[in-house]
Amino acid sequence: MVEIQVDMKRREQLRRLHTATHIVNFCAREVLGNHVWQNGSNLKPEEGSLDITHYDQLSADEISKIESMVNEVIFENKKVTIEELDRGEAESKYGFILYQGGAIPMKTLRVIHVMDNDIEACGGLHMESTGGIGFLKIIESQKIQDGVIRLKYVVREFAQKYIEEKQSIIEEIKQVFSVPENQLVKTSEKFFNDWKDQKKTIENLQKSLKDGFISQIESSGENEFTIDLDVDMGFLMEVFTKVFAKKESFKLISKKFIIATEGVVVEGAKKSIPKGKFSIYVM
Ligand SMILES: [Zn+2]
């Protein structure tokens, strides 16, 4: 004796998503053209994915059109009808578009119509009407191989959760910038442009600083020079390389590093990195 129990919640979620998949496929063909065929699909209770034949990545506008059309079908609570037909009769009535979900090895075909013009032979579980899907959100569109685009979507409570997660990201960014939502794009653009300008300014300042140090070292004639700043290794190396070309023995000192030519004694270093004719010492 085996007792079997169907997880009704899971089945209901898959039923919604499966019905939604028919609608997404139909609407993708309406929006993109008759070359669109189902090339595979994969349903998890929380997320559906449908592969369609199409030659290019979808634009934001195309995705939005498909999504609006799908939701229109959901909001109108269309009745899903099932027609049982003899294979030959079904084929002569509808043609091979019947088999876009895959071939079905049965004499009698179950033809599903989610909308008037939607035809697909399918043995899966469907909603009786579209309203129960609630709401659909396309969350990803990706070219998975030449001529095949994968659409991922969520419905009902998962669509709500998805939107809530996006909203909470926006809330966090609002906190970071301390501006209302309608100023977020402008503000982030301003921050980004300011950052680029400042980076340029810093680069220019660093260049004049380096030039200044190099000419000081050259005019002093000393074999040792201290840069009393918290400069990075790149900065220090550039100064050293310029001077090193003209000096045989030299020691360049900064807060964190010392670079010294071969034979110059450096005491108290945590680590030394030999580089041929000179060494870098981490202090
Ligand atoms: Zn189906």
XYZ file of C-alpha atoms and ligand atoms in Angstrom:
284
model
C 0.000 0.000 0.000
C 1.395 3.350 -0.995
C -0.233 6.584 -0.023
C 0.292 9.419 -2.467
C -0.334 13.030 -1.710
C -0.130 15.885 -4.193
C 1.486 19.069 -2.950
C -1.453 21.252 -3.930
C 0.315 24.562 -3.354
C 3.187 23.550 -5.612
C 0.818 22.132 -8.229
C -1.190 25.357 -8.245
C 1.997 27.425 -8.700
C 3.094 25.219 -11.595
C -0.388 25.344 -13.134
C -0.282 29.142 -13.125
C 3.210 29.258 -14.536
C 2.448 26.645 -17.192
C -0.611 28.577 -18.371
C 1.462 31.768 -18.295
C 4.061 30.057 -20.496
C 1.423 29.485 -23.212
C 0.544 33.191 -23.044
C 4.170 34.396 -23.102
C 4.855 32.228 -26.142
C 1.770 33.507 -27.940
C 2.473 37.176 -27.132
C 6.154 36.858 -28.096
C 5.032 35.664 -31.533
C 2.515 38.514 -31.811
C 5.155 41.119 -30.899
C 8.235 39.688 -32.648
C 6.767 37.855 -35.653
C 5.675 34.443 -36.892
C 9.211 33.056 -36.834
C 8.908 32.724 -33.059
C 8.529 29.109 -31.938
C 8.837 27.505 -28.577
C 12.237 25.860 -28.308
C 11.927 24.510 -24.785
C 10.678 25.530 -21.386
C 11.526 24.878 -17.777
C 9.205 25.543 -14.859
C 10.007 25.764 -11.176
C 7.244 26.779 -8.761
C 8.903 30.167 -8.278
C 10.056 30.927 -11.810
C 9.366 30.020 -15.416
C 11.670 30.063 -18.374
C 10.797 29.800 -22.056
C 13.213 29.521 -24.974
C 11.968 31.031 -28.219
C 13.448 31.113 -31.685
C 14.402 34.682 -32.521
C 17.443 36.165 -34.253
C 18.393 38.928 -31.836
C 18.489 40.041 -28.199
C 15.185 41.611 -27.197
C 15.080 45.371 -26.679
C 13.605 46.858 -23.506
C 10.696 48.052 -25.626
C 9.976 44.570 -27.026
C 10.113 43.035 -23.543
C 7.748 45.682 -22.248
C 5.320 45.087 -25.144
C 5.276 41.314 -24.545
C 4.818 41.826 -20.819
C 1.929 44.298 -21.276
C 0.193 42.007 -23.715
C 0.552 38.996 -21.385
C -0.853 40.990 -18.465
C -3.743 42.223 -20.591
C -4.677 38.560 -21.226
C -4.402 37.863 -17.494
C -6.455 40.898 -16.447
C -9.202 40.038 -18.934
C -9.552 36.633 -17.250
C -9.799 34.731 -20.541
C -11.276 31.243 -20.428
C -8.793 28.486 -21.248
C -10.492 25.956 -23.513
C -9.479 22.382 -24.205
C -10.461 20.666 -27.416
C -9.925 16.927 -27.896
C -9.361 16.077 -31.542
C -8.251 13.133 -33.586
C -4.626 13.680 -34.655
C -5.406 13.930 -38.396
C -8.302 16.277 -37.793
C -6.237 18.456 -35.480
C -3.367 18.654 -37.959
C -5.573 19.592 -40.892
C -7.408 22.165 -38.781
C -4.391 23.859 -37.160
C -1.217 22.687 -38.910
C 2.105 21.950 -37.266
C 1.960 24.915 -34.929
C 0.233 22.354 -32.694
C 3.551 20.736 -31.909
C 5.590 23.696 -30.819
C 5.652 22.429 -27.247
C 7.148 19.181 -28.599
C 5.768 16.143 -30.427
C 2.951 14.273 -28.702
C 2.734 10.488 -29.292
C -1.042 10.136 -28.946
C -3.875 9.373 -31.349
C -6.108 11.946 -29.757
C -4.638 15.392 -29.185
C -5.538 17.762 -26.416
C -5.518 21.195 -28.043
C -5.242 24.101 -25.636
C -6.509 27.570 -26.479
C -5.557 30.227 -23.973
C -6.698 32.911 -26.391
C -8.763 32.714 -29.543
C -5.791 32.407 -31.890
C -3.599 30.431 -29.542
C -3.168 26.783 -30.491
C -0.958 24.210 -28.840
C -1.281 20.506 -28.265
C -0.368 19.983 -24.637
C -0.859 17.379 -21.963
C -0.031 19.678 -19.053
C -2.159 21.136 -16.293
C -3.770 24.494 -17.035
C -5.839 27.099 -15.231
C -9.510 27.246 -16.179
C -9.113 30.962 -16.797
C -6.188 33.339 -16.921
C -7.102 35.660 -14.013
C -5.611 33.368 -11.372
C -2.127 33.936 -12.774
C -2.468 37.333 -11.123
C 0.346 39.300 -12.702
C 3.448 38.451 -14.719
C 6.838 40.094 -14.711
C 9.599 39.251 -17.188
C 12.791 39.335 -15.139
C 15.418 38.350 -17.692
C 15.950 37.930 -21.409
C 19.151 36.367 -22.663
C 20.508 35.023 -25.930
C 21.497 31.437 -25.044
C 22.661 30.396 -28.497
C 22.430 31.652 -32.059
C 18.757 32.145 -32.826
C 17.449 31.233 -29.370
C 16.364 33.700 -26.700
C 15.544 32.629 -23.136
C 12.868 34.565 -21.283
C 12.536 34.219 -17.505
C 9.422 35.355 -15.702
C 7.619 35.226 -12.384
C 3.908 35.409 -11.584
C 1.579 36.362 -8.776
C 3.214 36.314 -5.288
C 6.678 35.804 -6.844
C 6.123 38.811 -9.116
C 5.103 40.855 -6.090
C 8.174 39.692 -4.178
C 10.395 40.568 -7.153
C 8.969 44.091 -7.341
C 9.316 44.535 -3.564
C 12.977 43.545 -3.754
C 13.603 46.109 -6.515
C 11.762 48.725 -4.464
C 13.921 48.027 -1.425
C 17.072 48.488 -3.553
C 15.729 51.886 -4.645
C 15.008 52.741 -0.973
C 18.598 51.898 -0.039
C 20.021 54.026 -2.868
C 17.737 56.901 -1.782
C 19.289 56.651 1.699
C 22.803 56.690 0.232
C 22.181 59.834 -1.843
C 19.630 61.404 0.543
C 17.338 62.442 -2.303
C 13.771 61.536 -3.315
C 13.224 58.819 -5.912
C 12.535 61.175 -8.827
C 15.992 62.726 -8.388
C 17.942 59.471 -8.182
C 19.032 59.261 -11.823
C 20.049 62.926 -12.003
C 21.894 62.695 -8.688
C 23.807 59.538 -9.593
C 24.771 61.071 -12.935
C 26.024 64.151 -11.128
C 28.027 62.062 -8.639
C 29.504 60.002 -11.450
C 30.500 63.061 -13.508
C 31.938 64.819 -10.450
C 33.932 61.691 -9.642
C 35.333 61.590 -13.191
C 36.276 65.298 -13.030
C 37.919 64.852 -9.642
C 39.835 61.814 -10.850
C 41.210 63.938 -13.694
C 42.088 66.739 -11.285
C 43.853 64.288 -8.953
C 45.802 62.825 -11.883
C 46.913 66.318 -12.937
C 47.879 67.238 -9.386
C 49.818 64.007 -8.961
C 51.659 64.643 -12.196
C 52.785 68.109 -11.103
C 53.694 66.716 -7.696
C 55.853 63.998 -9.295
C 57.505 66.518 -11.627
C 58.181 68.743 -8.598
C 59.826 65.904 -6.623
C 61.905 64.825 -9.618
C 63.312 68.299 -10.212
C 63.991 68.751 -6.463
C 65.920 65.459 -6.379
C 67.870 66.325 -9.523
C 68.798 69.829 -8.388
C 69.731 68.741 -4.821
C 72.368 66.237 -5.962
C 71.699 64.177 -2.777
C 71.534 60.368 -2.894
C 68.537 60.179 -0.620
C 65.102 61.837 -0.765
C 62.036 61.646 1.479
C 58.490 62.095 0.236
C 56.617 62.780 3.446
C 53.218 61.742 2.040
C 51.043 58.649 1.979
C 51.619 57.986 -1.741
C 50.988 54.662 -3.462
C 53.600 52.358 -4.995
C 52.816 53.460 -8.573
C 53.523 57.087 -7.662
C 56.777 56.203 -5.936
C 57.961 53.926 -8.745
C 57.418 56.641 -11.344
C 59.558 59.118 -9.408
C 62.209 56.497 -8.711
C 62.455 55.310 -12.331
C 62.960 58.869 -13.622
C 65.770 59.535 -11.114
C 67.265 56.041 -11.249
C 68.178 56.550 -14.917
C 70.602 59.296 -13.844
C 71.845 58.084 -10.437
C 73.905 55.057 -9.581
C 73.180 54.994 -5.893
C 69.881 56.291 -4.577
C 67.291 55.809 -1.821
C 63.710 57.095 -2.155
C 61.784 57.096 1.127
C 58.020 57.356 1.663
C 55.775 56.585 4.652
C 55.114 52.972 3.677
C 57.865 52.028 1.245
C 61.521 52.621 0.486
C 63.017 51.979 -2.906
C 66.799 51.700 -2.965
C 69.448 50.815 -5.531
C 71.636 47.747 -5.122
C 74.133 48.078 -2.283
C 72.252 50.772 -0.329
C 71.488 49.627 3.220
C 67.880 49.825 4.426
C 67.228 48.864 8.025
C 64.001 47.799 9.768
C 62.011 46.700 6.719
C 59.218 44.141 7.190
C 59.823 42.754 3.750
C 62.102 43.357 0.820
C 61.292 42.662 -2.821
C 64.380 42.469 -5.053
C 63.873 43.895 -8.544
C 67.313 43.394 -10.124
C 69.269 46.641 -9.847
C 67.079 47.943 -7.013
C 64.787 46.634 -4.227
C 61.455 47.660 -2.798
C 61.223 47.602 1.001
C 57.906 47.476 2.829
C 58.295 49.442 6.075
Zn -0.009 23.478 -21.725
